[in-house]
Amino acid sequence: MSPLAHTGRSMAVLAGLLLTAGVALAQPEPTDAQRQVATEVAESLRYGHYADVSLDDNWSRQAFGRYLDVLDGQRAFLTEQDVAEFLPLEEQIDDALLDGELSPFFALYQRYHERAEARFEWLLARLDEGLDFTYDGQQRLEVDREDAPWAESTQALDELWTRRLKNAALTLAISDQDDEQITTNLRQRYEGQLNRLRQTKPEDVFGLLMAAVTSTIDPHSEYLSPRQGESFDIQMRLSLEGIGALLQADGEYVKVSSLVPGGPAERAGVLEPADRIVGVGQEEGEMVNVVGMRLDEVVELIRGPKGSVVRLDVVPAQAVDMTRSKEVQITRDTVKLEDQAAQSEVIELERDDGTHRVGVITVPTFYVDFDAWQAGEEDYRSTTRDVAKEIESLQEQGIEGIVLDLRNNGGGALQEANSLIGLFIDRGPTVQVRDARGRISLYGDTETGAAYDGPLVVLVNRLSASASEIFAGAIQDYGRGLVVGTPTFGKGTVQTLNELSHGEIKLTRAKFYRISGESTQHRGVEPDIIFPSLIDPELIGESSLDNALDWDTVRSVQYREYGEPWRFLESLRDRHRQRTEAHPNFRYLEQQAELNRRMREETTSLSLNRELRQEEAEAQEAEQLALENQRREALGLEPLEEWIDARGEEDESGEEQEEEPVEQVQVQEAAQILLDYAQLESNFRFAHRD
């Protein structure tokens, strides 16, 4: 609970809080250092960014709109009149950056600050008066106001916030909290937001403005303050002691964007991409509501010493009502190289002609032990070296083919993607990189010979990104094997980190292209055979990010083809369809993905009628539960009473009863496709032999 929520505070503490508030309420002004670095950021964007950036009036209008989105993306604090008053700034951001004249944009922040502060005080006053909501009638609350018009008046915002307050109270009431608990929790939420607002410093205001400026160009370029730069360095060294999850802001909520391979969250199996975190607690003590809290503050709550436990209140990605949360526990730990190392296994598949053995190599990330490599150690660890050892081991076990599993592999060292491709081809180009000046560098494998030349399938999903997409794209272009799974992330850009006079700038400087000339940017890699996915591409992936750079092409390079998988795609897809149409897990995935899409499209507002709200939520959950239990019945498993219990289900021994359906069923089917491909290719060669 925030300090202001305690009635027994001392006068000394109160005086300190008032002093802090008084200082923060003063008109923020940019410092000389910020004026200088604004000019440096502008010059970096103009002359260093991959895109052809013109800081003109047209760009200024976009950046001004972006700044308003950064400040008040849900159109909940500023009025139409407020925005109109600052509209003359719309075409001035370019000149302001180049000249270092930032004061007018700090003044716009101050207007937002005043409106937000007044609004939180208004909410606290309503709580002081006592909540007397009746949850009947036909009122509804719009879920997403990103494209809504600005409110015509303060009275219109009062009406909006009355509904938002009513929704917040109703959400807690449905969670079985009494009036006193509801008031206490909401007071804690709004006092926390008000206190954080009052602690805003000029560096924070400058950071918001720079976030608008850089994200107008592309989502991966950003200004990092000295403090943010230090945090970024910690993350790059993977020495951060936490849960191993990458988080991003999503309106009032904090959303899981991806899980670090081998990290505590992935090992625990209790978090998934697009989950929303609404509360954070330590091993003991109260859960802190983090709705409306700044992303960096939520991250600070989640961080902690190795071996300690953090509790998270999580709303699953598939949940359509924020009342459907579940508390999970994760033991904090560091992510070690060993946790991310490639691993292999042999799976056996029964067919009419007997038992078949297929090797599966899982590659969580593209890694290299840089310290050992630079020290000249001969046995340093790397993805390529570890995969080569796994290939040798699998071949000794008599496998008929290899499935290389790149699901959830977000990339890593480019040199490793390049050299890993070399294990499966004789030699040749692997990827093209075009810089801001249009110059193209060609990377390739120069070593003669391949570690493995047998049947190959690459398994990918929406979280396969960057270096993973380079690998999958090259295997597909070479005809070296099949790519199966779901369309990949679409991260086809390269960023560099450059020092400024104050802070740093992460700048998109280059773009990846396949040897066929196609970019991996935005579209990702399209699999030869597509599997259903529970990851919504509208929520996760490059195409879901604002101002993502477009897909395009360059000239292809010369390369030899190792095979012609396209000859067999119609037959392969037909066999795949016949197997999966009757497979309970695949049917579940297809139906659940369609249900998720439909629910997202239909849920544009929330009822403020308690009975109707519960009926709508129960109807949606009944559909989800019916799908889950239909799958479980087909697999001979006990049905569930509640849909949310499907996540992290455990038996009496504490072990999960089964893997998530999306995990193992896709590996099994990828192996079946590999056997089909090997058979079809063998028959084709036999029929066309000389």
XYZ file of C-alpha atoms in Angstrom:
690
model
C 0.000 0.000 0.000
C 1.296 3.501 -0.812
C 2.376 5.789 2.089
C -0.680 8.032 1.683
C -2.962 5.070 2.410
C -1.670 4.787 5.978
C -3.674 6.931 8.422
C -1.069 6.686 11.170
C 1.790 8.329 9.299
C 4.055 10.796 11.080
C 4.104 14.524 10.395
C 7.702 14.222 9.189
C 6.730 11.741 6.486
C 3.743 13.890 5.484
C 5.944 16.965 5.203
C 8.394 15.053 3.040
C 5.619 13.914 0.727
C 4.230 17.423 0.397
C 7.691 18.780 -0.351
C 8.209 16.160 -3.074
C 4.807 16.915 -4.555
C 5.462 20.648 -4.506
C 8.718 20.266 -6.392
C 7.227 17.907 -8.992
C 4.245 20.188 -9.664
C 6.486 22.975 -10.959
C 6.560 23.500 -14.733
C 9.147 20.993 -16.047
C 11.795 22.506 -18.298
C 14.288 20.747 -20.553
C 17.896 20.873 -19.469
C 20.756 22.017 -21.690
C 21.887 18.389 -21.891
C 18.445 17.338 -23.142
C 18.335 20.128 -25.718
C 21.698 18.964 -27.018
C 20.779 15.284 -27.130
C 17.480 16.084 -28.907
C 19.520 17.530 -31.754
C 21.760 14.449 -31.711
C 18.736 12.139 -31.868
C 17.355 14.099 -34.825
C 20.681 13.883 -36.663
C 20.949 10.159 -35.880
C 17.519 9.534 -37.365
C 18.239 11.630 -40.455
C 21.638 10.236 -41.298
C 21.969 6.909 -39.439
C 18.609 5.178 -39.669
C 18.009 2.473 -42.251
C 14.880 4.185 -43.563
C 15.045 7.341 -45.642
C 13.968 9.671 -42.838
C 12.825 13.177 -43.699
C 12.143 15.282 -40.627
C 9.617 17.549 -42.315
C 6.146 18.864 -41.569
C 4.484 15.630 -42.636
C 6.681 13.624 -40.267
C 6.069 16.216 -37.536
C 2.329 15.679 -37.764
C 2.837 11.947 -37.282
C 5.239 12.507 -34.372
C 2.843 14.955 -32.724
C 0.046 12.397 -32.937
C 2.401 9.786 -31.549
C 3.306 12.078 -28.631
C -0.379 12.470 -27.799
C -0.719 8.675 -27.937
C 2.253 8.265 -25.571
C 0.747 10.749 -23.120
C -2.933 9.824 -23.354
C -3.406 6.857 -25.659
C -6.885 6.035 -24.337
C -8.166 9.621 -24.682
C -8.993 9.675 -20.970
C -7.382 12.867 -19.615
C -7.099 15.569 -22.283
C -10.099 17.282 -23.834
C -10.659 18.395 -27.396
C -9.962 21.977 -26.270
C -6.659 20.959 -24.647
C -5.462 19.339 -27.854
C -6.651 22.254 -30.001
C -4.663 24.688 -27.857
C -1.421 22.842 -28.650
C -2.296 21.997 -32.256
C 0.016 24.747 -33.624
C 2.907 22.512 -32.457
C 1.796 19.820 -34.902
C 4.265 20.848 -37.616
C 7.055 22.049 -35.321
C 8.606 18.903 -33.833
C 11.235 18.681 -36.578
C 12.399 22.258 -36.005
C 12.153 21.878 -32.229
C 14.466 18.865 -32.263
C 17.029 20.401 -34.589
C 17.036 23.685 -32.633
C 16.718 22.110 -29.192
C 13.592 24.163 -28.464
C 11.650 21.617 -26.429
C 9.805 23.846 -23.939
C 6.464 23.904 -25.833
C 6.360 20.103 -25.790
C 7.203 20.040 -22.097
C 4.272 22.449 -21.680
C 1.998 19.944 -23.443
C 3.177 17.289 -21.008
C 2.434 19.687 -18.137
C -1.138 20.119 -19.384
C -1.537 16.330 -19.449
C 0.059 16.162 -15.981
C -2.398 18.694 -14.561
C -5.381 16.898 -16.079
C -4.198 13.488 -14.867
C -3.449 14.766 -11.365
C -6.872 16.384 -11.137
C -8.476 13.186 -12.387
C -6.816 10.957 -9.768
C -7.780 13.460 -7.059
C -11.346 13.330 -8.425
C -11.314 9.522 -8.212
C -10.002 9.573 -4.638
C -12.694 12.086 -3.698
C -15.328 9.749 -5.133
C -13.896 6.939 -2.995
C -14.011 9.225 0.075
C -17.700 9.851 -0.594
C -18.306 6.102 -0.715
C -19.204 4.030 -3.741
C -22.928 3.583 -4.270
C -22.985 1.911 -7.666
C -25.867 -0.317 -8.647
C -24.787 -2.825 -11.250
C -27.924 -2.945 -13.368
C -29.135 -1.107 -16.433
C -27.655 -1.241 -19.929
C -24.445 0.786 -19.544
C -21.317 -0.515 -21.270
C -17.665 0.558 -21.235
C -15.665 0.760 -24.445
C -12.616 -1.517 -24.137
C -10.213 0.306 -26.439
C -10.433 4.074 -26.977
C -7.258 4.402 -29.029
C -9.228 5.634 -32.053
C -11.928 7.451 -30.081
C -12.363 11.213 -30.547
C -11.141 13.547 -27.823
C -13.788 14.345 -25.216
C -15.657 17.570 -25.868
C -15.575 18.642 -22.219
C -14.478 17.806 -18.701
C -18.053 16.714 -18.034
C -17.751 14.119 -20.810
C -14.570 12.808 -19.182
C -16.383 12.718 -15.817
C -18.931 10.395 -17.419
C -16.186 8.227 -18.931
C -14.333 7.966 -15.637
C -17.527 7.235 -13.728
C -17.950 4.219 -15.998
C -14.286 3.264 -15.630
C -14.525 3.501 -11.843
C -17.731 1.484 -11.911
C -16.055 -1.150 -14.087
C -13.041 -1.338 -11.763
C -15.318 -1.779 -8.752
C -17.467 -4.351 -10.568
C -14.385 -6.330 -11.588
C -13.307 -6.578 -7.953
C -16.858 -7.332 -6.787
C -17.108 -10.256 -9.205
C -13.833 -11.479 -7.676
C -15.723 -11.811 -4.358
C -14.301 -8.708 -2.656
C -16.554 -6.828 -0.241
C -17.143 -3.045 -0.333
C -14.325 -2.301 2.109
C -11.806 -4.386 0.162
C -12.912 -2.812 -3.116
C -12.461 0.707 -1.755
C -9.074 -0.154 -0.229
C -7.771 -1.727 -3.443
C -8.980 1.107 -5.649
C -7.568 3.704 -3.262
C -4.218 1.936 -3.366
C -4.325 1.870 -7.169
C -5.185 5.545 -7.661
C -2.957 6.867 -4.873
C -0.098 4.870 -6.348
C -0.713 6.343 -9.789
C -1.003 9.842 -8.342
C 2.212 9.519 -6.348
C 4.107 8.207 -9.354
C 2.743 11.053 -11.458
C 3.925 13.607 -8.889
C 7.403 12.085 -8.885
C 7.850 12.731 -12.607
C 11.142 14.429 -13.421
C 12.247 16.385 -16.505
C 14.228 13.295 -17.583
C 10.965 11.321 -17.631
C 9.214 13.979 -19.738
C 12.142 14.063 -22.150
C 12.024 10.266 -22.395
C 8.321 10.344 -23.331
C 8.963 12.897 -26.059
C 11.906 10.915 -27.437
C 9.823 7.714 -27.344
C 7.287 9.433 -29.602
C 10.003 10.755 -31.913
C 11.835 7.452 -32.410
C 8.790 5.148 -32.533
C 7.318 7.260 -35.320
C 10.172 5.908 -37.473
C 10.048 2.249 -36.376
C 9.254 0.272 -33.201
C 12.823 -0.878 -32.482
C 14.596 2.489 -32.494
C 14.572 4.182 -29.110
C 16.339 6.677 -26.918
C 17.766 5.244 -23.692
C 18.425 7.530 -20.761
C 21.579 6.798 -18.728
C 19.461 4.750 -16.290
C 17.681 2.861 -19.071
C 21.001 2.222 -20.799
C 22.368 0.608 -17.659
C 19.297 -1.637 -17.394
C 19.630 -2.555 -21.079
C 23.269 -3.570 -20.562
C 22.245 -5.820 -17.663
C 19.655 -7.564 -19.819
C 22.117 -8.057 -22.669
C 24.539 -9.757 -20.264
C 21.687 -12.048 -19.130
C 22.838 -11.499 -15.553
C 19.497 -10.070 -14.474
C 18.077 -12.043 -11.581
C 14.384 -12.306 -12.276
C 11.837 -14.553 -13.969
C 13.190 -14.550 -17.521
C 10.254 -12.842 -19.219
C 10.257 -9.860 -21.559
C 7.430 -7.472 -20.717
C 5.805 -4.585 -22.548
C 3.207 -1.960 -21.726
C -0.273 -2.575 -23.118
C -2.526 0.298 -22.115
C -3.038 0.120 -18.352
C -1.641 -3.399 -18.249
C 1.757 -5.051 -18.459
C 1.843 -7.840 -21.029
C 4.261 -10.736 -21.486
C 5.832 -10.344 -24.935
C 8.090 -13.424 -24.816
C 9.866 -15.803 -22.453
C 13.643 -16.119 -22.238
C 14.613 -19.656 -23.337
C 15.766 -21.680 -20.358
C 14.591 -18.986 -17.949
C 12.593 -19.530 -14.733
C 9.230 -18.566 -16.273
C 9.632 -20.926 -19.200
C 10.730 -23.777 -16.936
C 7.789 -23.172 -14.588
C 5.334 -23.282 -17.498
C 2.929 -20.807 -15.866
C 3.309 -17.828 -18.224
C 2.578 -17.487 -21.929
C 2.990 -14.656 -24.451
C 0.204 -12.027 -24.282
C -0.642 -12.911 -20.655
C -1.370 -9.776 -18.608
C 0.104 -9.277 -15.137
C -2.312 -7.454 -12.827
C -0.605 -8.059 -9.474
C 2.860 -8.728 -8.061
C 3.672 -10.072 -4.611
C 6.727 -11.378 -2.851
C 6.874 -14.776 -1.165
C 5.023 -13.314 1.804
C 2.882 -10.238 2.179
C 0.143 -8.556 0.189
C -0.198 -8.695 -3.570
C 0.422 -5.245 -5.101
C -2.063 -4.268 -7.796
C -0.009 -3.093 -10.799
C -2.817 -2.004 -13.133
C -1.836 1.461 -14.339
C 1.707 1.164 -12.980
C 4.660 2.122 -15.160
C 6.426 -0.748 -16.882
C 9.814 -0.094 -15.265
C 8.215 -0.066 -11.810
C 6.493 -3.394 -12.435
C 9.827 -4.829 -13.565
C 11.458 -3.587 -10.338
C 8.793 -5.389 -8.287
C 9.364 -8.620 -10.201
C 13.152 -8.499 -9.891
C 14.749 -9.978 -6.811
C 17.575 -12.132 -5.475
C 18.219 -15.551 -6.925
C 16.268 -18.288 -5.145
C 13.490 -16.015 -3.899
C 9.873 -16.451 -4.944
C 7.698 -13.905 -6.715
C 3.920 -14.275 -6.923
C 2.086 -12.980 -9.984
C -1.618 -12.435 -10.513
C -2.024 -13.296 -14.198
C -4.902 -12.960 -16.632
C -4.354 -15.557 -19.392
C -4.057 -14.294 -22.944
C -7.206 -16.172 -23.958
C -9.314 -14.674 -21.146
C -11.776 -12.034 -22.302
C -12.624 -10.732 -18.820
C -10.012 -9.277 -16.470
C -11.714 -10.937 -13.499
C -10.431 -14.328 -14.657
C -6.970 -14.156 -13.131
C -4.877 -16.867 -11.534
C -2.034 -16.567 -9.033
C 1.210 -18.273 -10.020
C 4.603 -18.564 -8.332
C 8.033 -18.407 -9.963
C 11.407 -18.863 -8.280
C 13.815 -16.186 -9.460
C 17.055 -17.316 -11.038
C 19.732 -16.266 -13.490
C 19.746 -17.590 -17.047
C 22.867 -19.631 -17.713
C 24.359 -20.745 -21.016
C 23.697 -24.355 -20.061
C 19.980 -23.596 -19.745
C 19.897 -22.406 -23.357
C 22.021 -25.157 -24.892
C 20.769 -27.259 -27.790
C 19.393 -30.665 -26.797
C 18.266 -33.719 -28.727
C 16.031 -36.750 -28.337
C 14.868 -39.665 -30.458
C 11.133 -40.208 -30.894
C 9.618 -43.397 -32.275
C 6.630 -43.400 -34.610
C 4.579 -46.490 -35.402
C 3.478 -46.900 -39.018
C 2.089 -49.754 -41.072
C 5.591 -50.729 -42.141
C 7.014 -50.752 -38.600
C 8.733 -48.445 -36.112
C 10.542 -45.337 -37.341
C 13.091 -43.321 -35.370
C 13.337 -39.549 -35.869
C 15.807 -37.229 -34.177
C 14.586 -33.940 -32.692
C 17.073 -31.150 -31.922
C 15.730 -28.247 -29.895
C 17.610 -24.949 -30.320
C 16.299 -22.384 -27.778
C 18.548 -19.504 -28.951
C 21.583 -18.735 -31.103
C 24.355 -18.435 -28.550
C 28.127 -18.354 -28.327
C 30.377 -18.112 -25.283
C 32.043 -14.874 -26.400
C 34.411 -14.730 -23.424
C 35.807 -18.216 -24.053
C 35.949 -17.584 -27.805
C 37.866 -14.327 -27.409
C 40.198 -15.991 -24.895
C 41.160 -18.502 -27.590
C 39.735 -21.559 -25.822
C 39.356 -24.436 -28.281
C 36.299 -26.014 -26.626
C 34.117 -22.884 -26.292
C 30.353 -23.453 -26.395
C 28.201 -22.305 -29.306
C 24.944 -23.275 -30.985
C 26.693 -24.670 -34.047
C 29.195 -26.736 -32.070
C 26.512 -28.147 -29.781
C 24.146 -28.992 -32.666
C 27.005 -30.712 -34.531
C 27.548 -32.959 -31.494
C 23.816 -33.714 -31.280
C 23.727 -34.611 -34.990
C 26.602 -37.037 -34.526
C 24.884 -38.616 -31.524
C 21.567 -38.978 -33.373
C 23.184 -40.561 -36.401
C 24.844 -43.126 -34.149
C 21.340 -43.998 -32.894
C 20.115 -44.771 -36.413
C 17.647 -41.962 -36.997
C 15.901 -41.578 -40.369
C 15.707 -37.795 -40.319
C 15.973 -34.703 -38.126
C 13.401 -32.192 -36.926
C 15.116 -28.955 -35.889
C 12.837 -27.223 -33.385
C 13.191 -23.416 -33.470
C 9.901 -22.614 -31.754
C 10.178 -19.712 -29.294
C 13.751 -19.041 -30.487
C 13.940 -15.250 -30.603
C 17.328 -15.139 -32.324
C 20.747 -14.222 -30.987
C 24.192 -14.259 -32.592
C 23.979 -13.802 -36.370
C 27.282 -15.619 -36.863
C 25.723 -18.717 -35.306
C 22.710 -18.682 -37.625
C 25.163 -18.415 -40.510
C 27.385 -21.275 -39.340
C 24.434 -23.473 -38.336
C 23.109 -23.350 -41.890
C 26.546 -24.602 -42.919
C 25.949 -27.857 -41.046
C 23.192 -28.718 -43.531
C 24.607 -27.440 -46.846
C 27.918 -27.945 -48.611
C 28.755 -24.264 -48.865
C 27.092 -21.128 -50.160
C 25.407 -17.825 -49.224
C 23.105 -17.705 -46.202
C 21.798 -14.144 -45.771
C 22.021 -10.665 -47.262
C 22.257 -7.541 -45.096
C 21.471 -4.133 -46.577
C 22.581 -1.004 -44.708
C 21.180 2.521 -44.677
C 23.173 3.476 -47.785
C 21.787 0.578 -49.759
C 25.023 -1.408 -49.660
C 24.485 -5.163 -49.464
C 26.790 -7.497 -47.560
C 26.565 -11.192 -48.315
C 27.204 -13.731 -45.577
C 27.718 -17.404 -46.221
C 29.187 -20.743 -45.291
C 32.655 -21.206 -46.794
C 33.464 -24.648 -45.373
C 33.168 -27.596 -47.723
C 30.974 -30.468 -46.630
C 27.899 -30.819 -44.425
C 27.510 -32.443 -41.031
C 24.120 -33.836 -42.079
C 22.610 -34.284 -45.554
C 19.551 -36.411 -44.750
C 15.833 -35.511 -44.522
C 15.265 -32.295 -42.567
C 12.241 -30.430 -41.201
C 12.455 -27.066 -39.432
C 9.669 -26.408 -36.892
C 8.858 -22.739 -36.194
C 6.166 -20.623 -34.542
C 5.203 -16.964 -34.102
C 7.997 -16.472 -31.543
C 10.718 -17.708 -33.906
C 12.437 -14.433 -34.779
C 15.483 -12.776 -36.300
C 18.305 -15.366 -36.597
C 15.710 -18.175 -36.492
C 14.004 -16.660 -39.505
C 17.307 -16.380 -41.357
C 17.950 -20.086 -40.768
C 14.437 -21.226 -41.695
C 14.375 -18.995 -44.767
C 17.714 -20.324 -46.029
C 16.688 -23.970 -45.583
C 13.481 -23.212 -47.481
C 15.240 -21.318 -50.300
C 17.863 -24.000 -50.759
C 15.189 -26.692 -50.917
C 17.255 -28.351 -48.207
C 14.218 -29.289 -46.161
C 10.689 -28.362 -45.205
C 9.584 -25.564 -42.877
C 6.453 -26.367 -40.856
C 4.582 -24.622 -38.051
C 3.152 -21.102 -37.974
C 4.316 -17.909 -39.712
C 7.275 -16.485 -37.817
C 7.628 -13.170 -35.959
C 8.854 -11.004 -38.838
C 11.814 -9.312 -37.124
C 14.058 -8.598 -40.106
C 15.916 -5.502 -38.924
C 19.274 -4.909 -37.249
C 19.846 -2.417 -34.434
C 23.032 -0.829 -33.104
C 23.566 1.029 -29.837
C 25.333 4.386 -30.105
C 26.418 6.704 -27.314
C 25.079 10.246 -27.167
C 26.258 13.159 -25.068
C 23.516 12.146 -22.599
C 22.296 8.543 -22.819
C 22.271 6.271 -25.855
C 20.208 5.628 -28.953
C 19.240 2.207 -30.253
C 18.926 2.678 -33.981
C 17.696 0.441 -36.788
C 20.668 0.423 -39.178
C 20.156 -2.524 -41.531
C 17.715 -5.109 -42.825
C 17.956 -8.856 -43.416
C 17.138 -10.442 -46.765
C 16.984 -14.090 -47.739
C 19.197 -15.401 -50.518
C 16.049 -15.423 -52.680
C 15.937 -11.650 -52.196
C 12.842 -11.606 -49.949
C 12.950 -9.744 -46.663
C 12.070 -11.526 -43.426
C 10.757 -8.186 -42.130
C 7.071 -7.866 -41.221
C 5.881 -11.034 -43.010
C 8.367 -13.450 -41.456
C 8.823 -16.900 -42.989
C 5.717 -18.618 -44.323
C 5.891 -22.363 -43.528
C 5.385 -24.941 -46.264
C 2.764 -26.586 -44.054
C 0.947 -24.359 -41.577
C -0.126 -25.491 -38.096
C -2.836 -23.756 -36.043
C -1.576 -21.414 -33.311
C -2.926 -20.075 -30.038
C -0.640 -17.041 -30.319
C -2.719 -14.238 -31.796
C -0.730 -12.448 -34.560
C -2.757 -9.324 -33.800
C -1.103 -9.232 -30.358
C 2.361 -10.733 -30.923
C 4.709 -10.240 -33.878
C 6.263 -7.505 -35.975
C 3.014 -6.840 -37.839
C 1.331 -6.054 -34.498
C 3.795 -3.206 -33.790
C 3.091 0.378 -34.802
C 5.212 1.774 -37.649
C 6.998 -1.512 -38.372
C 9.120 -1.247 -41.520
C 7.590 -2.801 -44.623
C 8.409 -6.065 -46.367
C 10.351 -5.657 -49.606
C 12.868 -7.441 -51.800
C 16.369 -7.103 -53.199
C 18.037 -8.993 -56.016
C 18.475 -12.698 -55.381
C 21.930 -14.274 -55.288
C 23.160 -17.377 -57.057
C 22.790 -20.590 -55.090
C 22.264 -24.260 -55.809
C 19.105 -26.109 -54.859
C 19.523 -29.267 -52.797
C 16.043 -30.560 -53.338
C 12.610 -29.784 -54.722
C 10.182 -30.046 -51.784
C 7.615 -28.047 -53.742
C 7.013 -31.109 -55.898
C 5.503 -32.938 -52.937
C 3.672 -30.167 -51.072
C 0.202 -31.087 -52.322
C 0.627 -34.713 -51.234
C 2.281 -33.724 -47.955
C -0.490 -31.292 -47.078
C -3.142 -33.871 -47.942
C -1.524 -36.500 -45.683
C -1.099 -33.908 -42.920
C -4.760 -32.955 -43.186
C -5.914 -36.567 -43.007
C -3.888 -37.158 -39.821
C -4.808 -33.960 -38.031
C -8.522 -33.869 -38.851
C -9.012 -36.752 -36.433
C -6.344 -35.728 -33.905
C -7.926 -34.323 -30.703
C -5.079 -31.903 -29.979
C -4.912 -30.506 -33.501
C -8.678 -30.110 -33.667
C -8.546 -28.332 -30.312
C -5.843 -25.948 -31.529
C -7.743 -25.080 -34.693
C -11.036 -24.530 -32.887
C -9.477 -22.628 -29.977
C -7.568 -20.317 -32.334
C -10.779 -19.542 -34.205
C -12.671 -19.003 -30.944
C -9.972 -16.627 -29.658
C -10.134 -14.601 -32.867
C -13.922 -14.378 -32.753
C -13.991 -13.386 -29.080
C -11.413 -10.675 -29.639
C -13.468 -9.215 -32.477
C -16.734 -9.414 -30.533
C -15.470 -8.073 -27.201
C -15.312 -4.341 -27.960
C -17.100 -3.272 -24.782
C -17.857 -4.544 -21.280
C -21.263 -4.593 -19.661
C -21.601 -2.687 -16.364
C -24.597 -4.823 -15.468
C -23.321 -7.440 -13.033
C -25.732 -10.150 -14.091
C -25.197 -9.572 -17.806
C -21.420 -9.242 -17.342
C -21.269 -12.602 -15.596
C -23.543 -14.186 -18.171
C -21.328 -12.961 -21.030
C -18.142 -14.119 -19.303
C -19.651 -17.476 -18.359
C -20.912 -18.029 -21.911
C -17.472 -17.363 -23.347
C -15.759 -19.536 -20.770
C -18.310 -22.284 -21.326
C -17.248 -22.388 -24.985
C -13.592 -22.547 -23.985
C -14.254 -25.216 -21.351
C -16.315 -27.305 -23.774
C -13.459 -27.291 -26.271
C -10.938 -28.261 -23.607
C -13.066 -31.083 -22.225
C -13.877 -32.354 -25.717
C -10.139 -32.713 -26.244
C -9.617 -34.331 -22.856
C -12.410 -36.845 -23.400
C -10.862 -37.919 -26.709
C -7.519 -38.398 -24.940
C -9.023 -40.318 -22.007
C -8.317 -37.548 -19.458
C -10.524 -36.365 -16.607
C -12.693 -33.344 -17.519
C -12.117 -29.972 -15.862
C -14.698 -28.018 -13.914
C -13.231 -24.614 -14.846
C -11.458 -23.569 -18.037
C -8.750 -21.578 -16.246
C -7.589 -24.789 -14.507
C -6.238 -26.046 -17.856
C -3.158 -23.868 -17.298
C -0.445 -25.534 -15.216
C -2.634 -28.442 -14.122
C -0.839 -30.779 -11.695
C -1.498 -34.205 -10.322
C -1.099 -35.225 -6.685
C 2.656 -35.659 -7.035
C 3.044 -32.091 -8.231
C 3.938 -33.160 -11.758
C 2.045 -31.794 -14.726
C -0.351 -34.418 -16.071
C 0.585 -33.718 -19.663
C 2.466 -31.276 -21.799
C 0.583 -28.341 -23.293
C -1.074 -29.727 -26.439
C 0.670 -27.181 -28.633
C 4.083 -28.487 -27.563
C 4.348 -32.195 -28.187
C 1.676 -32.702 -30.829
C 3.485 -30.340 -33.198
C 6.786 -32.179 -32.752
C 5.083 -35.514 -33.444
C 3.363 -34.173 -36.544
C 6.585 -32.533 -37.811
C 8.235 -35.950 -37.532
C 5.351 -37.573 -39.452
C 5.727 -34.974 -42.214
C 9.452 -35.690 -42.333
C 8.800 -39.413 -42.862
C 6.245 -38.624 -45.576
C 8.725 -36.321 -47.295
C 11.542 -38.871 -47.141
C 9.277 -41.514 -48.620
C 7.946 -39.312 -51.426
C 11.393 -38.048 -52.336
C 12.792 -41.594 -52.353
C 9.961 -42.794 -54.607
C 10.495 -39.854 -56.944
C 14.223 -40.520 -57.253
C 13.589 -44.213 -57.864
C 11.064 -43.422 -60.596
C 13.439 -40.949 -62.300
C 16.707 -42.817 -61.908
C 18.856 -43.160 -65.010
